[in-house]
Amino acid sequence: MEVYNTIETTAEAEFKDRGSRFIAYAFPITKPEDFKKRIQELKKEHPKAVHHCFAYRIGFDARPNGSAGRGNEFRVSDDGEPSGTAGKPILGQLDSKAVTNACIVVVRYFGGTLLGVPGLINAYKTAASLALQVVPIVQKPVMVNYNLQFDYTQMNEVMMVIKQLHGVILKQESQLFCTMLAAVPKNRKAELEYRINNLRNIELDLA
């Protein structure tokens, strides 16, 4: 897989059923710590909500047809709702659009009427779907990380190659010898290795 679907902005949507309110928040994440910070913020924002259900997926894993696939790390939570009625339906909406590096939290305010298992599944599914309808889904390249070591005088050459291949510098230390952590799109991996190896005395390793 060389590209994947994700979101870069946050979105909010609401679904109501028989008095209960289901407020869905969709937001981008790249690691579980991003999610933990946001869920704590939402619990403070909605202290009287009875449930804070969620699902997220992080990472990449190609599907058999080679299209943007599901992530390789996911988590779901029903947060006190009957098992399987909240987290899985929310995750199902992320997966239906092959979205990864994203999370949806659905906050529920109970309206006094029990919805039953089918009603809950529909409510959480619908709220998550509405959130994904109002946030742009973007396609991004899967990036590959490299460690580089080189003489300071070669900085311009290295930077030019990375820039031309639409790469990004993640970390850099410049002294007499420079060390750099850079990422390039997976489909430019062979080109990067070829061009860097044609420059003299540069160490290049997958990170």
XYZ file of N, CA, C and O in Angstrom:
828
model
N 0.832 -1.195 0.000
C 0.000 0.000 0.000
C 0.870 1.249 0.000
O 1.804 1.361 0.782
N 0.599 2.172 -0.907
C 1.405 3.386 -1.014
C 0.655 4.640 -0.614
O 1.267 5.689 -0.420
N -0.673 4.559 -0.515
C -1.470 5.707 -0.066
C -2.509 5.225 0.939
O -2.832 4.036 0.999
N -3.022 6.157 1.730
C -4.058 5.805 2.700
C -5.017 6.974 2.869
O -4.695 8.120 2.539
N -6.214 6.674 3.372
C -7.218 7.699 3.644
C -7.162 8.098 5.108
O -7.037 7.238 5.988
N -7.288 9.403 5.377
C -7.309 9.877 6.748
C -8.044 11.210 6.810
O -8.576 11.686 5.798
N -8.082 11.806 7.991
C -8.641 13.144 8.157
C -7.565 14.023 8.777
O -6.695 13.541 9.499
N -7.611 15.310 8.464
C -6.611 16.242 8.987
C -7.218 17.299 9.892
O -6.501 18.047 10.545
N -8.549 17.355 9.928
C -9.239 18.340 10.763
C -10.251 17.622 11.648
O -10.517 16.428 11.477
N -10.823 18.354 12.590
C -11.823 17.782 13.490
C -13.230 18.090 12.995
O -13.434 19.039 12.223
N -14.175 17.275 13.435
C -15.571 17.493 13.035
C -16.486 17.058 14.162
O -16.119 16.229 15.005
N -17.676 17.616 14.169
C -18.680 17.297 15.191
C -20.031 17.134 14.520
O -20.383 17.887 13.602
N -20.778 16.130 14.952
C -22.115 15.900 14.416
C -22.995 15.334 15.525
O -22.487 14.737 16.489
N -24.310 15.508 15.402
C -25.227 15.053 16.456
C -26.387 14.272 15.869
O -26.920 14.614 14.803
N -26.765 13.212 16.578
C -27.918 12.393 16.203
C -28.797 12.242 17.438
O -28.301 12.038 18.544
N -30.113 12.335 17.253
C -31.049 12.210 18.375
C -32.028 11.065 18.112
O -32.466 10.852 16.986
N -32.345 10.344 19.188
C -33.327 9.266 19.088
C -34.038 9.123 20.423
O -33.412 8.832 21.445
N -35.347 9.367 20.403
C -36.202 9.204 21.597
C -35.627 9.889 22.840
O -35.584 9.330 23.931
N -35.162 11.107 22.626
C -34.682 11.912 23.746
C -33.201 11.825 24.018
O -32.625 12.718 24.646
N -32.571 10.734 23.599
C -31.128 10.606 23.790
C -30.369 11.389 22.718
O -30.764 11.405 21.538
N -29.288 12.034 23.156
C -28.428 12.777 22.220
C -27.108 12.038 22.065
O -26.486 11.629 23.054
N -26.681 11.870 20.839
C -25.414 11.221 20.520
C -24.552 12.232 19.756
O -24.846 12.550 18.606
N -23.536 12.754 20.408
C -22.676 13.777 19.802
C -21.356 13.111 19.406
O -20.623 12.605 20.264
N -21.071 13.105 18.117
C -19.877 12.433 17.600
C -18.777 13.441 17.305
O -19.029 14.489 16.692
N -17.582 13.110 17.726
C -16.395 13.932 17.455
C -15.388 13.091 16.674
O -14.963 12.030 17.150
N -15.018 13.552 15.499
C -13.996 12.873 14.690
C -12.742 13.743 14.688
O -12.829 14.970 14.529
N -11.585 13.116 14.862
C -10.344 13.890 14.889
C -9.163 13.004 14.489
O -9.204 11.782 14.672
N -8.108 13.612 13.946
C -6.936 12.833 13.527
C -6.047 12.478 14.710
O -5.929 13.252 15.663
N -5.446 11.303 14.660
C -4.448 10.893 15.653
C -3.357 10.101 14.934
O -3.599 9.526 13.873
N -2.169 10.075 15.523
C -1.093 9.260 14.968
C -0.549 8.266 15.987
O 0.224 7.376 15.634
N -0.979 8.432 17.242
C -0.533 7.517 18.304
C -1.588 7.500 19.405
O -2.383 8.439 19.531
N -1.621 6.424 20.221
C -2.639 6.325 21.271
C -2.643 7.503 22.236
O -3.696 7.872 22.765
N -1.478 8.114 22.456
C -1.412 9.256 23.375
C -2.262 10.425 22.888
O -2.827 11.169 23.696
N -2.359 10.592 21.560
C -3.211 11.657 20.999
C -4.658 11.431 21.413
O -5.378 12.369 21.788
N -5.090 10.171 21.313
C -6.461 9.832 21.684
C -6.706 10.064 23.177
O -7.722 10.632 23.568
N -5.773 9.598 24.020
C -5.950 9.709 25.472
C -6.124 11.163 25.900
O -6.953 11.476 26.770
N -5.377 12.050 25.280
C -5.487 13.474 25.612
C -6.858 14.011 25.214
O -7.503 14.724 25.981
N -7.318 13.643 24.027
C -8.597 14.169 23.533
C -9.778 13.607 24.320
O -10.735 14.337 24.613
N -9.740 12.316 24.673
C -10.871 11.737 25.399
C -11.000 12.373 26.778
O -12.115 12.596 27.277
N -9.886 12.716 27.401
C -9.944 13.390 28.700
C -10.559 14.776 28.561
O -11.339 15.223 29.427
N -10.219 15.469 27.479
C -10.808 16.792 27.227
C -12.316 16.686 27.039
O -13.081 17.516 27.552
N -12.750 15.661 26.312
C -14.180 15.498 26.052
C -14.935 15.114 27.322
O -16.084 15.534 27.523
N -14.310 14.340 28.199
C -14.972 13.974 29.457
C -15.140 15.198 30.358
O -16.130 15.311 31.085
N -14.160 16.103 30.299
C -14.285 17.348 31.064
C -15.337 18.258 30.440
O -16.058 18.976 31.139
N -15.419 18.217 29.121
C -16.386 19.053 28.399
C -17.817 18.547 28.582
O -18.774 19.324 28.561
N -17.956 17.219 28.770
C -19.285 16.607 28.918
C -19.330 15.764 30.201
O -19.495 14.542 30.161
N -19.211 16.386 31.356
C -19.165 15.620 32.617
C -20.476 14.925 32.954
O -20.487 13.956 33.725
N -21.584 15.397 32.417
C -22.880 14.811 32.743
C -23.334 13.758 31.742
O -24.414 13.169 31.905
N -22.526 13.512 30.704
C -22.865 12.474 29.731
C -22.721 11.104 30.389
O -21.838 10.891 31.226
N -23.589 10.170 30.013
C -23.568 8.849 30.650
C -22.560 7.904 29.989
O -22.110 6.950 30.618
N -22.232 8.152 28.725
C -21.290 7.272 28.022
C -20.375 8.100 27.113
O -20.808 9.094 26.522
N -19.117 7.670 27.021
C -18.152 8.247 26.072
C -17.562 7.081 25.279
O -16.514 6.543 25.633
N -18.271 6.652 24.265
C -17.870 5.478 23.479
C -16.959 5.912 22.329
O -17.057 7.039 21.834
N -16.089 4.997 21.894
C -15.139 5.418 20.859
C -14.594 4.239 20.054
O -14.747 3.065 20.438
N -13.938 4.594 18.976
C -13.153 3.648 18.178
C -12.066 4.429 17.474
O -12.285 5.574 17.067
N -10.883 3.820 17.378
C -9.832 4.446 16.571
C -9.033 3.383 15.841
O -9.038 2.209 16.213
N -8.374 3.816 14.785
C -7.489 2.952 14.018
C -6.250 3.747 13.653
O -6.341 4.899 13.239
N -5.093 3.117 13.834
C -3.800 3.761 13.568
C -2.940 2.818 12.739
O -2.903 1.617 13.009
N -2.243 3.365 11.751
C -1.286 2.565 10.993
C -1.827 2.095 9.665
O -2.906 2.501 9.234
N -1.081 1.206 9.025
C -1.405 0.797 7.652
C -1.288 -0.714 7.496
O -0.448 -1.349 8.084
N -2.154 -1.247 6.657
C -2.119 -2.671 6.341
C -2.894 -2.846 5.044
O -4.110 -2.674 5.016
N -2.202 -3.190 3.986
C -2.827 -3.227 2.657
C -3.921 -4.292 2.570
O -3.809 -5.375 3.132
N -4.969 -3.971 1.851
C -6.012 -4.935 1.564
C -5.594 -5.783 0.368
O -4.694 -5.413 -0.389
N -6.257 -6.941 0.157
C -5.856 -7.829 -0.945
C -5.828 -7.164 -2.313
O -4.991 -7.498 -3.151
N -6.730 -6.202 -2.571
C -6.760 -5.566 -3.886
C -5.760 -4.426 -4.010
O -5.684 -3.756 -5.032
N -4.996 -4.186 -2.947
C -3.952 -3.166 -3.022
C -4.425 -1.767 -2.703
O -3.651 -0.820 -2.719
N -5.716 -1.615 -2.402
C -6.232 -0.279 -2.100
C -5.827 0.119 -0.688
O -5.257 -0.668 0.063
N -6.117 1.359 -0.350
C -5.804 1.832 1.001
C -6.474 0.925 2.008
O -7.674 0.697 1.957
N -5.701 0.375 2.904
C -6.222 -0.660 3.784
C -6.462 -0.190 5.196
O -6.324 0.979 5.531
N -6.838 -1.111 6.021
C -7.080 -0.808 7.417
C -5.766 -0.656 8.158
O -4.732 -1.140 7.733
N -5.862 0.004 9.281
C -4.664 0.192 10.075
C -4.243 -1.082 10.783
O -4.961 -2.076 10.775
N -3.102 -1.053 11.422
C -2.627 -2.249 12.108
C -2.780 -2.145 13.626
O -2.318 -3.007 14.356
N -3.411 -1.088 14.112
C -3.678 -0.947 15.542
C -5.039 -0.287 15.713
O -5.301 0.759 15.128
N -5.917 -0.928 16.486
C -7.231 -0.324 16.691
C -7.708 -0.621 18.108
O -7.218 -1.527 18.786
N -8.690 0.154 18.531
C -9.285 -0.045 19.846
C -10.729 0.427 19.795
O -11.042 1.420 19.133
N -11.611 -0.286 20.489
C -13.017 0.119 20.583
C -13.450 0.063 22.040
O -12.888 -0.698 22.837
N -14.460 0.860 22.389
C -15.007 0.845 23.743
C -16.501 1.135 23.711
O -16.941 2.084 23.054
N -17.256 0.288 24.425
C -18.696 0.520 24.584
C -18.987 1.371 25.820
O -20.111 1.826 25.998
N -18.000 1.566 26.674
C -18.098 2.432 27.858
C -19.402 2.244 28.629
O -20.112 3.201 28.932
N -19.731 0.989 28.910
C -20.917 0.729 29.721
C -22.176 0.403 28.941
O -23.156 -0.081 29.527
N -22.194 0.665 27.656
C -23.328 0.256 26.831
C -23.259 -1.268 26.642
O -22.204 -1.886 26.839
N -24.368 -1.907 26.251
C -24.329 -3.352 25.990
C -23.222 -3.704 24.990
O -22.984 -2.966 24.033
N -22.555 -4.830 25.234
C -21.402 -5.226 24.427
C -21.713 -5.232 22.925
O -22.714 -5.811 22.483
N -20.852 -4.579 22.169
C -20.967 -4.586 20.714
C -21.911 -3.563 20.126
O -22.087 -3.504 18.904
N -22.523 -2.722 20.986
C -23.522 -1.776 20.458
C -22.961 -0.406 20.110
O -23.650 0.405 19.486
N -21.718 -0.113 20.507
C -21.185 1.244 20.303
C -19.833 1.245 19.592
O -19.696 1.768 18.482
N -18.807 0.672 20.251
C -17.463 0.728 19.682
C -17.354 0.111 18.298
O -16.789 0.715 17.379
N -17.917 -1.094 18.132
C -17.817 -1.772 16.827
C -18.559 -1.021 15.722
O -18.034 -0.890 14.612
N -19.777 -0.534 15.971
C -20.443 0.260 14.925
C -19.671 1.526 14.546
O -19.663 1.923 13.385
N -19.016 2.147 15.534
C -18.215 3.337 15.240
C -17.014 2.957 14.382
O -16.723 3.598 13.362
N -16.311 1.886 14.775
C -15.168 1.425 13.988
C -15.592 1.031 12.574
O -14.868 1.277 11.604
N -16.774 0.446 12.479
C -17.279 0.052 11.169
C -17.401 1.213 10.200
O -17.194 1.057 8.990
N -17.726 2.403 10.719
C -17.825 3.581 9.862
C -16.447 4.049 9.397
O -16.273 4.458 8.250
N -15.442 3.978 10.279
C -14.076 4.299 9.856
C -13.620 3.328 8.766
O -13.055 3.725 7.747
N -13.898 2.043 8.988
C -13.447 1.031 8.042
C -14.197 1.084 6.715
O -13.659 0.736 5.669
N -15.454 1.519 6.760
C -16.234 1.585 5.515
C -15.643 2.592 4.539
O -15.820 2.473 3.328
N -14.925 3.575 5.078
C -14.259 4.568 4.234
C -12.747 4.349 4.201
O -12.004 5.205 3.719
N -12.304 3.202 4.741
C -10.869 2.847 4.782
C -10.040 3.968 5.399
O -8.952 4.291 4.935
N -10.569 4.562 6.459
C -9.892 5.681 7.122
C -9.026 5.162 8.266
O -9.469 4.347 9.073
N -7.798 5.627 8.343
C -6.908 5.281 9.433
C -6.278 6.543 10.007
O -6.482 7.636 9.468
N -5.514 6.390 11.091
C -4.958 7.540 11.823
C -6.079 8.511 12.194
O -5.961 9.729 12.042
N -7.164 7.929 12.684
C -8.333 8.733 13.030
C -9.096 8.084 14.174
O -9.000 6.874 14.402
N -9.849 8.906 14.882
C -10.659 8.438 16.012
C -12.022 9.122 15.973
O -12.142 10.266 15.519
N -13.026 8.397 16.439
C -14.355 8.985 16.639
C -14.809 8.655 18.055
O -14.799 7.494 18.470
N -15.169 9.683 18.800
C -15.756 9.529 20.133
C -17.215 9.973 20.043
O -17.506 11.052 19.514
N -18.117 9.143 20.545
C -19.534 9.501 20.565
C -19.974 9.636 22.020
O -19.918 8.682 22.795
N -20.386 10.839 22.374
C -20.835 11.160 23.733
C -22.355 11.032 23.776
O -23.058 11.608 22.940
N -22.859 10.279 24.759
C -24.317 10.091 24.847
C -24.905 10.711 26.102
O -24.409 10.505 27.208
N -25.963 11.473 25.875
C -26.800 11.964 26.965
C -28.107 11.167 26.929
O -28.829 11.202 25.927
N -28.388 10.435 28.001
C -29.558 9.554 28.042
C -30.848 10.363 28.134
O -30.959 11.304 28.924
N -31.808 9.965 27.312
C -33.060 10.722 27.254
C -34.208 10.123 28.039
O -35.327 10.622 27.981
N -33.941 9.008 28.757
C -35.004 8.443 29.588
C -35.694 7.238 28.985
O -36.425 6.532 29.673
N -35.478 6.986 27.701
C -36.103 5.839 27.038
C -35.028 4.872 26.561
O -34.082 5.272 25.871
N -35.168 3.601 26.919
C -34.207 2.590 26.458
C -34.389 2.362 24.964
O -35.516 2.246 24.460
N -33.288 2.294 24.236
C -33.350 2.142 22.780
C -33.230 0.687 22.345
O -33.550 0.363 21.203
N -32.763 -0.184 23.235
C -32.564 -1.574 22.845
C -31.298 -1.723 22.022
O -30.730 -0.734 21.535
N -30.856 -2.970 21.859
C -29.609 -3.224 21.128
C -29.656 -2.688 19.698
O -28.749 -1.961 19.269
N -30.687 -2.998 18.886
C -30.716 -2.473 17.504
C -30.718 -0.952 17.468
O -30.062 -0.340 16.619
N -31.447 -0.330 18.406
C -31.509 1.127 18.439
C -30.169 1.755 18.774
O -29.787 2.780 18.197
N -29.439 1.132 19.708
C -28.114 1.651 20.079
C -27.125 1.509 18.935
O -26.374 2.439 18.633
N -27.128 0.347 18.305
C -26.220 0.135 17.168
C -26.474 1.174 16.083
O -25.543 1.783 15.547
N -27.749 1.405 15.788
C -28.089 2.387 14.758
C -27.678 3.792 15.163
O -27.166 4.567 14.333
N -27.860 4.134 16.425
C -27.547 5.486 16.891
C -26.051 5.768 16.821
O -25.623 6.821 16.312
N -25.243 4.848 17.323
C -23.790 5.071 17.306
C -23.239 5.024 15.879
O -22.352 5.804 15.515
N -23.781 4.132 15.079
C -23.368 4.052 13.677
C -23.715 5.341 12.933
O -22.885 5.890 12.203
N -24.926 5.826 13.143
C -25.380 7.033 12.443
C -24.595 8.263 12.874
O -24.193 9.086 12.050
N -24.377 8.405 14.182
C -23.624 9.561 14.682
C -22.206 9.574 14.092
O -21.716 10.616 13.647
N -21.551 8.401 14.090
C -20.202 8.319 13.524
C -20.208 8.630 12.036
O -19.331 9.346 11.522
N -21.203 8.109 11.331
C -21.312 8.360 9.891
C -21.501 9.843 9.598
O -20.893 10.390 8.664
N -22.329 10.514 10.401
C -22.574 11.945 10.195
C -21.291 12.755 10.397
O -21.037 13.715 9.668
N -20.482 12.358 11.391
C -19.224 13.078 11.631
C -18.284 12.943 10.441
O -17.627 13.898 10.042
N -18.243 11.746 9.854
C -17.359 11.530 8.700
C -17.884 12.210 7.441
O -17.124 12.450 6.501
N -19.167 12.514 7.428
C -19.732 13.213 6.275
C -19.360 14.691 6.256
O -19.356 15.315 5.190
N -19.044 15.246 7.428
C -18.765 16.688 7.482
C -17.274 16.997 7.612
O -16.901 18.170 7.719
N -16.430 15.977 7.600
C -14.983 16.212 7.644
C -14.376 15.708 6.331
O -14.739 14.627 5.856
N -13.500 16.498 5.709
C -12.886 16.044 4.457
C -11.997 14.828 4.687
O -11.185 14.811 5.615
N -12.158 13.818 3.852
C -11.270 12.655 3.880
C -10.210 12.864 2.807
O -10.529 13.108 1.648
N -8.962 12.820 3.222
C -7.857 13.098 2.305
C -7.015 11.843 2.104
O -6.957 10.965 2.960
N -6.382 11.780 0.947
C -5.493 10.665 0.640
C -4.053 11.131 0.770
O -3.670 12.154 0.199
N -3.267 10.396 1.550
C -1.889 10.779 1.804
C -0.963 9.609 1.480
O -1.369 8.449 1.571
N 0.292 9.910 1.144
C 1.224 8.825 0.859
C 1.711 8.152 2.135
O 1.906 8.816 3.156
N 1.888 6.848 2.074
C 2.543 6.138 3.166
C 4.016 6.533 3.139
O 4.664 6.501 2.100
N 4.541 6.938 4.288
C 5.926 7.411 4.358
C 6.836 6.330 4.941
O 6.416 5.527 5.774
N 8.079 6.338 4.471
C 9.103 5.422 4.968
C 10.199 6.257 5.625
O 10.661 7.248 5.054
N 10.608 5.880 6.837
C 11.611 6.642 7.584
C 13.024 6.102 7.358
O 13.237 4.891 7.321
N 13.967 7.040 7.238
C 15.375 6.689 7.041
C 16.251 7.468 8.015
O 15.989 8.639 8.299
N 17.301 6.813 8.490
C 18.370 7.493 9.208
C 19.506 7.780 8.233
O 19.900 6.896 7.459
N 20.017 9.014 8.257
C 21.141 9.394 7.401
C 22.265 9.973 8.247
O 22.004 10.687 9.219
N 23.488 9.666 7.860
C 24.672 10.265 8.466
C 25.587 10.738 7.347
O 25.846 9.997 6.392
N 26.073 11.988 7.465
C 26.877 12.539 6.381
C 27.688 13.724 6.891
O 27.435 14.271 7.964
N 28.655 14.129 6.096
C 29.493 15.281 6.413
C 28.686 16.564 6.255
O 27.837 16.676 5.364
N 28.943 17.534 7.098
C 28.192 18.796 7.069
C 28.213 19.457 5.692
O 27.237 20.088 5.280
N 29.328 19.297 4.971
C 29.448 19.939 3.658
C 28.477 19.350 2.630
O 28.262 19.940 1.569
N 27.867 18.203 2.935
C 26.932 17.557 1.999
C 25.473 17.891 2.305
O 24.567 17.362 1.661
N 25.272 18.774 3.266
C 23.920 19.099 3.696
C 23.019 19.538 2.541
O 21.894 19.045 2.381
N 23.499 20.457 1.715
C 22.669 20.972 0.625
C 22.264 19.879 -0.351
O 21.117 19.839 -0.832
N 23.194 18.981 -0.662
C 22.888 17.894 -1.594
C 21.818 16.969 -1.021
O 20.868 16.593 -1.719
N 21.969 16.614 0.247
C 21.004 15.722 0.888
C 19.626 16.379 0.959
O 18.597 15.771 0.622
N 19.587 17.630 1.380
C 18.319 18.348 1.502
C 17.613 18.466 0.157
O 16.384 18.337 0.073
N 18.381 18.678 -0.896
C 17.798 18.815 -2.230
C 17.136 17.513 -2.673
O 16.017 17.515 -3.207
N 17.819 16.386 -2.424
C 17.244 15.096 -2.805
C 15.933 14.848 -2.058
O 14.922 14.472 -2.660
N 15.932 15.074 -0.759
C 14.737 14.827 0.042
C 13.592 15.738 -0.388
O 12.438 15.302 -0.514
N 13.903 16.982 -0.657
C 12.873 17.925 -1.095
C 12.284 17.523 -2.438
O 11.071 17.559 -2.643
N 13.143 17.141 -3.373
C 12.676 16.762 -4.713
C 11.800 15.511 -4.691
O 10.954 15.329 -5.566
N 11.994 14.670 -3.678
C 11.207 13.443 -3.567
C 9.995 13.626 -2.643
O 9.357 12.661 -2.262
N 9.709 14.888 -2.298
C 8.556 15.235 -1.455
C 8.666 14.598 -0.068
O 7.666 14.175 0.524
N 9.902 14.534 0.438
C 10.132 14.003 1.772
C 10.069 15.095 2.825
O 9.931 16.284 2.517
N 10.157 14.684 4.084
C 10.142 15.625 5.200
C 11.259 15.266 6.182
O 11.614 14.098 6.336
N 11.810 16.293 6.827
C 12.826 16.091 7.846
C 12.129 15.973 9.199
O 11.432 16.893 9.628
N 12.304 14.855 9.881
C 11.656 14.632 11.167
C 12.545 15.037 12.334
O 12.063 15.487 13.373
N 13.839 14.876 12.162
C 14.787 15.200 13.221
C 16.146 15.449 12.592
O 16.518 14.783 11.618
N 16.899 16.391 13.151
C 18.185 16.737 12.542
C 19.151 17.263 13.599
O 18.768 18.055 14.461
N 20.391 16.790 13.536
C 21.451 17.284 14.399
C 22.645 17.624 13.521
O 23.166 16.771 12.805
N 23.063 18.875 13.553
C 24.130 19.345 12.671
C 25.368 19.721 13.468
O 25.349 20.657 14.263
N 26.416 18.947 13.271
C 27.731 19.278 13.819
C 28.729 19.055 12.694
O 28.421 19.321 11.549
N 29.922 18.578 13.028
C 30.879 18.261 11.973
C 30.319 17.146 11.101
O 30.408 17.190 9.870
N 29.697 16.150 11.777
C 28.949 15.116 11.066
C 27.478 15.290 11.405
O 27.131 15.533 12.558
N 26.633 15.167 10.413
C 25.207 15.396 10.606
C 24.454 14.071 10.687
O 24.779 13.116 9.980
N 23.461 14.040 11.541
C 22.541 12.910 11.580
C 21.137 13.450 11.307
O 20.781 14.542 11.741
N 20.371 12.650 10.582
C 19.051 13.123 10.171
C 18.086 11.946 10.123
O 18.439 10.832 9.732
N 16.863 12.201 10.575
C 15.762 11.260 10.405
C 14.810 11.896 9.397
O 14.273 12.969 9.644
N 14.652 11.237 8.265
C 13.820 11.788 7.191
C 12.795 10.752 6.743
O 13.004 9.545 6.892
N 11.699 11.239 6.210
C 10.652 10.352 5.696
C 10.361 10.716 4.248
O 10.285 11.902 3.905
N 10.219 9.710 3.406
C 9.866 9.931 1.999
C 8.691 9.026 1.644
O 8.490 7.978 2.272
N 7.887 9.418 0.661
C 6.783 8.549 0.235
C 7.308 7.173 -0.179
O 8.370 7.054 -0.785
N 6.542 6.163 0.173
C 6.962 4.782 -0.095
C 7.254 4.547 -1.579
O 8.177 3.808 -1.920
N 6.492 5.222 -2.449
C 6.713 5.003 -3.880
C 7.962 5.704 -4.410
O 8.303 5.562 -5.584
N 8.670 6.469 -3.554
C 9.941 7.091 -3.960
C 11.133 6.439 -3.250
O 12.256 6.933 -3.333
N 10.859 5.352 -2.545
C 11.881 4.679 -1.734
C 13.090 4.259 -2.579
O 14.245 4.543 -2.237
N 12.858 3.583 -3.687
C 13.964 3.097 -4.521
C 14.768 4.263 -5.096
O 16.004 4.203 -5.178
N 14.059 5.330 -5.458
C 14.742 6.494 -6.026
C 15.630 7.170 -4.991
O 16.746 7.601 -5.285
N 15.129 7.271 -3.756
C 15.934 7.869 -2.690
C 17.217 7.064 -2.480
O 18.312 7.626 -2.417
N 17.075 5.755 -2.349
C 18.244 4.907 -2.106
C 19.249 5.017 -3.244
O 20.466 5.076 -3.016
N 18.750 5.053 -4.476
C 19.643 5.167 -5.633
C 20.402 6.494 -5.623
O 21.627 6.542 -5.792
N 19.679 7.583 -5.384
C 20.306 8.900 -5.450
C 21.257 9.147 -4.285
O 22.321 9.734 -4.465
N 20.869 8.704 -3.078
C 21.747 8.893 -1.925
C 23.003 8.033 -2.054
O 24.117 8.465 -1.732
N 22.834 6.814 -2.544
C 23.991 5.932 -2.706
C 24.967 6.437 -3.774
O 26.136 6.045 -3.787
N 24.491 7.300 -4.650
C 25.376 7.901 -5.655
C 26.166 9.080 -5.093
O 27.093 9.570 -5.733
N 25.758 9.550 -3.909
C 26.534 10.578 -3.227
C 27.567 9.856 -2.353
O 27.292 8.807 -1.793
N 28.723 10.436 -2.209
C 29.810 9.735 -1.529
C 29.735 9.887 0.001
O 29.352 10.936 0.522
N 30.094 8.790 0.675
C 30.271 8.789 2.132
C 29.019 9.206 2.913
O 29.087 9.948 3.887
N 27.881 8.716 2.446
C 26.636 8.951 3.191
C 26.064 7.610 3.631
O 25.914 6.695 2.827
N 25.798 7.500 4.930
C 25.195 6.272 5.464
C 23.671 6.422 5.465
O 23.142 7.430 5.957
N 23.014 5.424 4.907
C 21.557 5.461 4.784
C 20.994 4.133 5.260
O 21.351 3.075 4.751
N 20.113 4.200 6.262
C 19.515 2.983 6.808
C 18.030 3.214 7.079
O 17.630 4.322 7.456
N 17.246 2.174 6.915
C 15.837 2.270 7.286
C 15.724 2.475 8.797
O 16.407 1.819 9.567
N 14.866 3.394 9.198
C 14.695 3.686 10.624
C 13.768 2.668 11.271
O 12.858 2.165 10.637
